[in-house]
């Protein structure tokens, strides 16, 4: 029976649990805080159509009470390894010099972070990001340094530029016009956020970035706080779309902070998109050329999403199944 005394005891334990968790970085104490019976867990969300398949891989981990960190890594590796997904990992579109350069980051429930940017020749940048997190004193490695580290960890050097992408790049070279259009499928990202059965959050984000970008260009996806953010006390968010715009507002950190202020995941995503809308207008730029989408998940397993214009969807897998949802948007 839950009486007031028990409730107070649980609340006190919950508070102590959170403090202890923050201090020692132990996960089991968080159970006390969130075990209210109202938490929708486990649950995983990810961006775009390829999120459906990615969620299936993540769910295999989550349904067996695995850690959200392992789930998100396993999930995003699906489109990373798929040569037909030409905006992520193996088979991704190259930069304007014909080089496939990949960006990825990962964040766990203890705020451990790892990231790689402008990484070439490695099929699974998310796993390299995880190794940066777990095996180095740093949080981000870029370019040749990231490749050198990956090879030292046993990753294989591979050719990531496949025929279809090379053909498209050669066609692009005829005009060499860099115009990343909203919802034209030459760039995308898989961002994935999950809450596991223990009530812990993690996230992963990986992309080949904007097709035909300048060599060395890095978007939001490998930048903790921009393309991904996780706060195990509050929630998690990830982004897709024009990375320059996401970085401008430190998008995913903003979404999580808005949830901390009491906003639902849906309202937090809406407010972050409105910040982009306002800054774009203030700078005299045309909003029609911009697409950014956020997805967010809070500690209770509630989720939401919002984007600048129509065309963005995301996949959600919980105990009721796996489904695609069209995100609501600003420009009607
Ligand atoms: N956010 C990615 C980037 O700017 C691309 C995308 O998600 O469409 O590199």
XYZ file of C-alpha atoms and ligand atoms in Angstrom:
341
model
C 0.000 0.000 0.000
C 1.264 3.450 -0.819
C 0.691 5.752 2.081
C 2.090 9.224 2.575
C 4.920 7.954 4.722
C 6.045 5.488 2.074
C 5.714 8.173 -0.534
C 7.951 10.523 1.429
C 10.467 7.753 1.956
C 10.494 6.943 -1.751
C 10.864 10.605 -2.640
C 13.747 11.010 -0.238
C 15.409 7.942 -1.673
C 14.762 9.244 -5.134
C 16.462 12.524 -4.367
C 19.354 10.756 -2.725
C 19.465 8.382 -5.686
C 19.831 11.192 -8.187
C 22.495 12.912 -6.125
C 24.389 9.665 -5.654
C 24.128 8.873 -9.329
C 25.481 12.263 -10.263
C 28.335 11.861 -7.796
C 29.417 8.308 -8.411
C 28.230 7.732 -11.958
C 26.395 4.558 -10.961
C 23.287 3.668 -12.874
C 21.304 1.457 -10.513
C 20.363 4.320 -8.182
C 18.396 6.068 -10.925
C 15.946 3.153 -10.811
C 14.608 4.478 -7.512
C 13.804 7.818 -9.048
C 11.951 6.713 -12.123
C 10.277 3.528 -11.009
C 6.919 5.241 -10.733
C 5.064 2.823 -12.999
C 4.269 5.626 -15.408
C 7.492 5.425 -17.371
C 7.188 4.197 -20.970
C 10.351 2.115 -21.168
C 12.168 0.799 -22.972
C 11.712 3.051 -25.972
C 13.852 4.128 -28.916
C 13.431 6.933 -31.456
C 15.381 7.614 -34.609
C 15.305 9.924 -37.599
C 13.923 9.222 -41.090
C 12.641 6.040 -42.795
C 15.849 4.143 -42.122
C 15.045 4.620 -38.449
C 12.530 1.751 -38.684
C 15.178 -0.871 -39.421
C 17.663 0.770 -37.094
C 15.080 0.678 -34.293
C 14.643 -3.079 -34.807
C 18.342 -3.624 -34.100
C 18.205 -1.320 -31.084
C 15.079 -3.075 -29.804
C 16.883 -6.438 -29.756
C 19.166 -4.938 -27.115
C 16.461 -3.011 -25.239
C 13.940 -5.842 -24.997
C 16.601 -8.015 -23.377
C 17.160 -5.330 -20.746
C 20.373 -4.215 -22.437
C 21.936 -0.826 -22.001
C 20.639 2.118 -24.078
C 24.233 2.843 -25.119
C 24.589 -0.602 -26.718
C 21.149 -0.229 -28.309
C 21.878 3.081 -30.033
C 25.260 1.909 -31.297
C 23.754 -1.311 -32.706
C 20.836 0.652 -34.183
C 22.736 3.300 -36.124
C 25.197 0.713 -37.432
C 22.403 -0.624 -39.665
C 22.196 2.384 -42.035
C 25.946 3.011 -41.573
C 26.679 -0.424 -43.045
C 24.016 -0.284 -45.764
C 25.488 0.708 -49.155
C 22.043 1.759 -50.348
C 21.744 4.428 -47.651
C 23.784 7.122 -49.312
C 23.764 9.739 -46.588
C 25.315 7.688 -43.801
C 28.476 5.577 -43.495
C 29.444 3.069 -46.190
C 28.191 4.286 -49.579
C 27.719 7.854 -48.329
C 28.010 10.696 -50.826
C 31.444 12.314 -51.076
C 32.585 15.881 -50.591
C 33.381 18.076 -53.578
C 36.826 16.463 -53.884
C 35.283 13.005 -54.159
C 36.223 11.977 -50.620
C 33.692 10.320 -48.293
C 34.166 11.962 -44.893
C 32.053 10.821 -41.969
C 30.902 12.492 -38.735
C 29.515 10.724 -35.645
C 29.067 11.101 -31.918
C 27.734 9.154 -28.969
C 26.714 10.048 -25.397
C 25.754 7.805 -22.481
C 23.848 8.088 -19.215
C 26.943 9.222 -17.309
C 27.579 12.091 -19.741
C 30.510 10.227 -21.219
C 30.993 11.510 -24.762
C 32.942 10.527 -27.860
C 33.066 11.934 -31.339
C 34.819 11.705 -34.695
C 34.661 14.195 -37.537
C 35.878 14.144 -41.120
C 36.829 10.486 -40.734
C 37.634 8.648 -43.979
C 37.768 4.938 -44.917
C 35.992 3.525 -41.855
C 32.549 1.979 -42.281
C 31.300 2.461 -38.718
C 32.313 5.876 -37.394
C 29.887 5.476 -34.480
C 31.991 2.621 -33.096
C 35.142 4.720 -33.435
C 33.345 7.534 -31.571
C 32.510 5.057 -28.815
C 36.155 4.026 -28.590
C 37.220 7.677 -28.383
C 34.793 7.889 -25.451
C 35.930 4.720 -23.733
C 39.622 4.459 -24.537
C 41.069 7.960 -24.785
C 41.344 10.960 -22.447
C 39.735 13.066 -25.225
C 36.204 13.541 -26.517
C 36.760 14.303 -30.202
C 39.211 13.187 -32.889
C 39.184 14.516 -36.438
C 40.552 13.669 -39.879
C 43.845 11.773 -40.056
C 44.089 11.582 -36.274
C 40.696 9.880 -36.083
C 41.705 7.444 -38.835
C 45.035 6.689 -37.155
C 43.220 5.972 -33.892
C 40.615 3.774 -35.632
C 43.327 1.689 -37.312
C 45.157 1.317 -34.002
C 41.948 -0.148 -32.557
C 41.676 -2.768 -35.292
C 39.170 -1.084 -37.631
C 39.702 -1.974 -41.289
C 40.485 0.627 -43.923
C 37.916 0.390 -46.715
C 36.871 2.213 -49.834
C 33.578 3.901 -48.906
C 32.961 5.584 -52.262
C 30.644 3.293 -54.156
C 29.808 3.446 -57.847
C 26.417 5.150 -57.526
C 27.804 7.951 -55.348
C 30.838 8.401 -57.585
C 28.582 8.693 -60.622
C 26.441 11.281 -58.896
C 29.534 13.237 -57.833
C 30.927 13.252 -61.399
C 27.593 14.539 -62.624
C 27.674 17.237 -59.932
C 31.199 18.261 -60.998
C 29.770 19.494 -64.314
C 28.154 22.433 -62.520
C 29.938 22.231 -59.149
C 27.072 24.131 -57.629
C 26.738 23.620 -53.875
C 23.099 24.103 -53.032
C 21.934 21.829 -50.241
C 18.177 21.972 -50.708
C 15.598 21.292 -48.064
C 14.266 17.745 -48.318
C 16.249 16.906 -51.447
C 17.616 13.565 -50.441
C 21.315 14.219 -50.810
C 21.941 14.558 -47.117
C 20.465 12.951 -43.998
C 21.555 11.735 -40.629
C 20.545 8.907 -38.393
C 20.138 10.290 -34.910
C 18.905 7.798 -32.323
C 17.936 8.269 -28.668
C 16.835 5.524 -26.292
C 15.584 4.927 -22.766
C 16.384 1.443 -21.509
C 14.579 -0.861 -19.093
C 16.742 0.480 -16.254
C 15.498 3.989 -17.059
C 18.796 5.232 -18.478
C 19.212 7.352 -21.601
C 21.832 7.330 -24.366
C 22.101 8.671 -27.905
C 24.058 8.288 -31.142
C 24.254 10.368 -34.288
C 26.049 9.581 -37.576
C 26.177 10.964 -41.127
C 28.226 11.538 -44.255
C 27.016 15.131 -44.006
C 26.093 17.436 -46.824
C 26.807 15.912 -50.236
C 29.565 17.749 -52.141
C 30.467 19.902 -49.136
C 33.896 21.559 -48.986
C 36.566 19.130 -47.897
C 36.909 19.499 -44.127
C 33.366 20.772 -43.568
C 31.871 19.450 -40.351
C 28.180 19.739 -39.535
C 26.220 19.412 -36.320
C 26.119 15.613 -36.182
C 29.446 14.949 -34.396
C 29.112 17.979 -32.121
C 27.807 17.164 -28.673
C 25.140 19.741 -27.815
C 24.360 20.471 -31.463
C 23.447 17.191 -33.233
C 22.971 15.193 -30.019
C 22.572 15.737 -26.306
C 21.688 13.458 -23.409
C 21.072 14.389 -19.790
C 20.156 11.312 -17.795
C 18.139 13.346 -15.295
C 16.019 15.045 -17.972
C 15.974 13.631 -21.482
C 17.720 13.397 -24.831
C 17.487 15.011 -28.257
C 19.003 14.595 -31.703
C 18.812 16.536 -34.951
C 18.914 16.264 -38.715
C 18.989 18.792 -41.524
C 21.192 21.772 -42.234
C 23.910 21.364 -39.646
C 25.043 24.984 -39.796
C 21.626 26.053 -38.492
C 21.617 23.457 -35.714
C 25.082 24.526 -34.558
C 23.997 28.191 -34.576
C 21.530 27.507 -31.734
C 23.376 24.574 -30.089
C 20.147 22.782 -30.963
C 19.984 19.571 -28.964
C 21.382 21.068 -25.785
C 18.709 23.741 -26.125
C 15.968 21.121 -26.517
C 17.124 19.273 -23.388
C 17.394 22.511 -21.393
C 13.855 23.432 -22.444
C 12.673 20.060 -21.139
C 14.526 20.808 -17.891
C 12.411 23.962 -17.600
C 9.317 21.767 -17.705
C 8.463 21.727 -21.412
C 7.236 18.507 -22.983
C 9.533 16.973 -25.645
C 7.106 18.241 -28.299
C 7.078 21.827 -26.997
C 10.853 21.811 -26.546
C 11.390 20.788 -30.191
C 8.910 23.453 -31.320
C 10.682 26.188 -29.381
C 14.103 25.179 -30.757
C 12.753 25.255 -34.322
C 11.206 28.673 -33.662
C 14.631 29.917 -32.561
C 16.008 28.836 -35.962
C 13.062 30.486 -37.718
C 13.683 33.753 -35.894
C 17.443 33.812 -36.469
C 17.000 32.964 -40.145
C 14.542 35.803 -40.570
C 16.729 38.202 -38.566
C 19.625 37.410 -40.878
C 17.493 38.078 -43.943
C 17.771 34.494 -45.207
C 15.053 32.505 -46.918
C 13.516 29.939 -44.585
C 12.290 27.902 -47.559
C 15.867 26.791 -48.202
C 16.287 25.449 -44.705
C 15.245 22.194 -43.126
C 16.027 21.178 -39.571
C 14.211 18.490 -37.593
C 14.549 17.619 -33.910
C 13.370 14.549 -32.053
C 13.283 14.437 -28.257
C 12.595 11.927 -25.497
C 12.226 12.585 -21.791
C 12.913 10.490 -18.731
C 9.289 9.291 -18.623
C 9.466 7.913 -22.157
C 7.377 10.751 -23.609
C 8.572 11.960 -26.986
C 8.028 14.645 -29.606
C 9.380 16.172 -32.780
C 9.180 19.311 -34.885
C 10.827 20.621 -38.035
C 11.003 23.742 -40.169
C 9.097 22.328 -43.118
C 7.162 19.216 -44.053
C 8.914 16.057 -45.189
C 10.710 14.921 -42.059
C 9.673 11.713 -40.346
C 10.988 9.581 -37.523
C 10.566 6.061 -36.172
C 9.496 5.114 -32.644
C 9.752 1.632 -31.143
C 8.275 0.824 -27.737
C 6.445 -2.170 -26.296
C 3.491 -1.466 -28.619
C 5.585 -1.838 -31.788
C 7.656 0.105 -34.302
C 6.100 2.941 -36.304
C 6.967 5.864 -38.564
C 5.572 9.277 -37.669
C 5.440 12.384 -39.877
C 6.769 15.283 -37.853
C 4.684 18.410 -37.527
C 6.286 21.510 -39.033
C 6.347 25.298 -39.096
C 6.197 26.322 -42.779
C 2.701 25.338 -43.901
N 22.892 17.374 -40.194
C 23.698 16.798 -41.247
C 24.839 17.735 -41.548
O 24.647 18.927 -41.545
C 22.963 16.489 -42.506
C 21.530 16.037 -42.395
O 21.095 15.551 -41.365
O 20.795 16.142 -43.388
O 25.916 17.268 -41.838
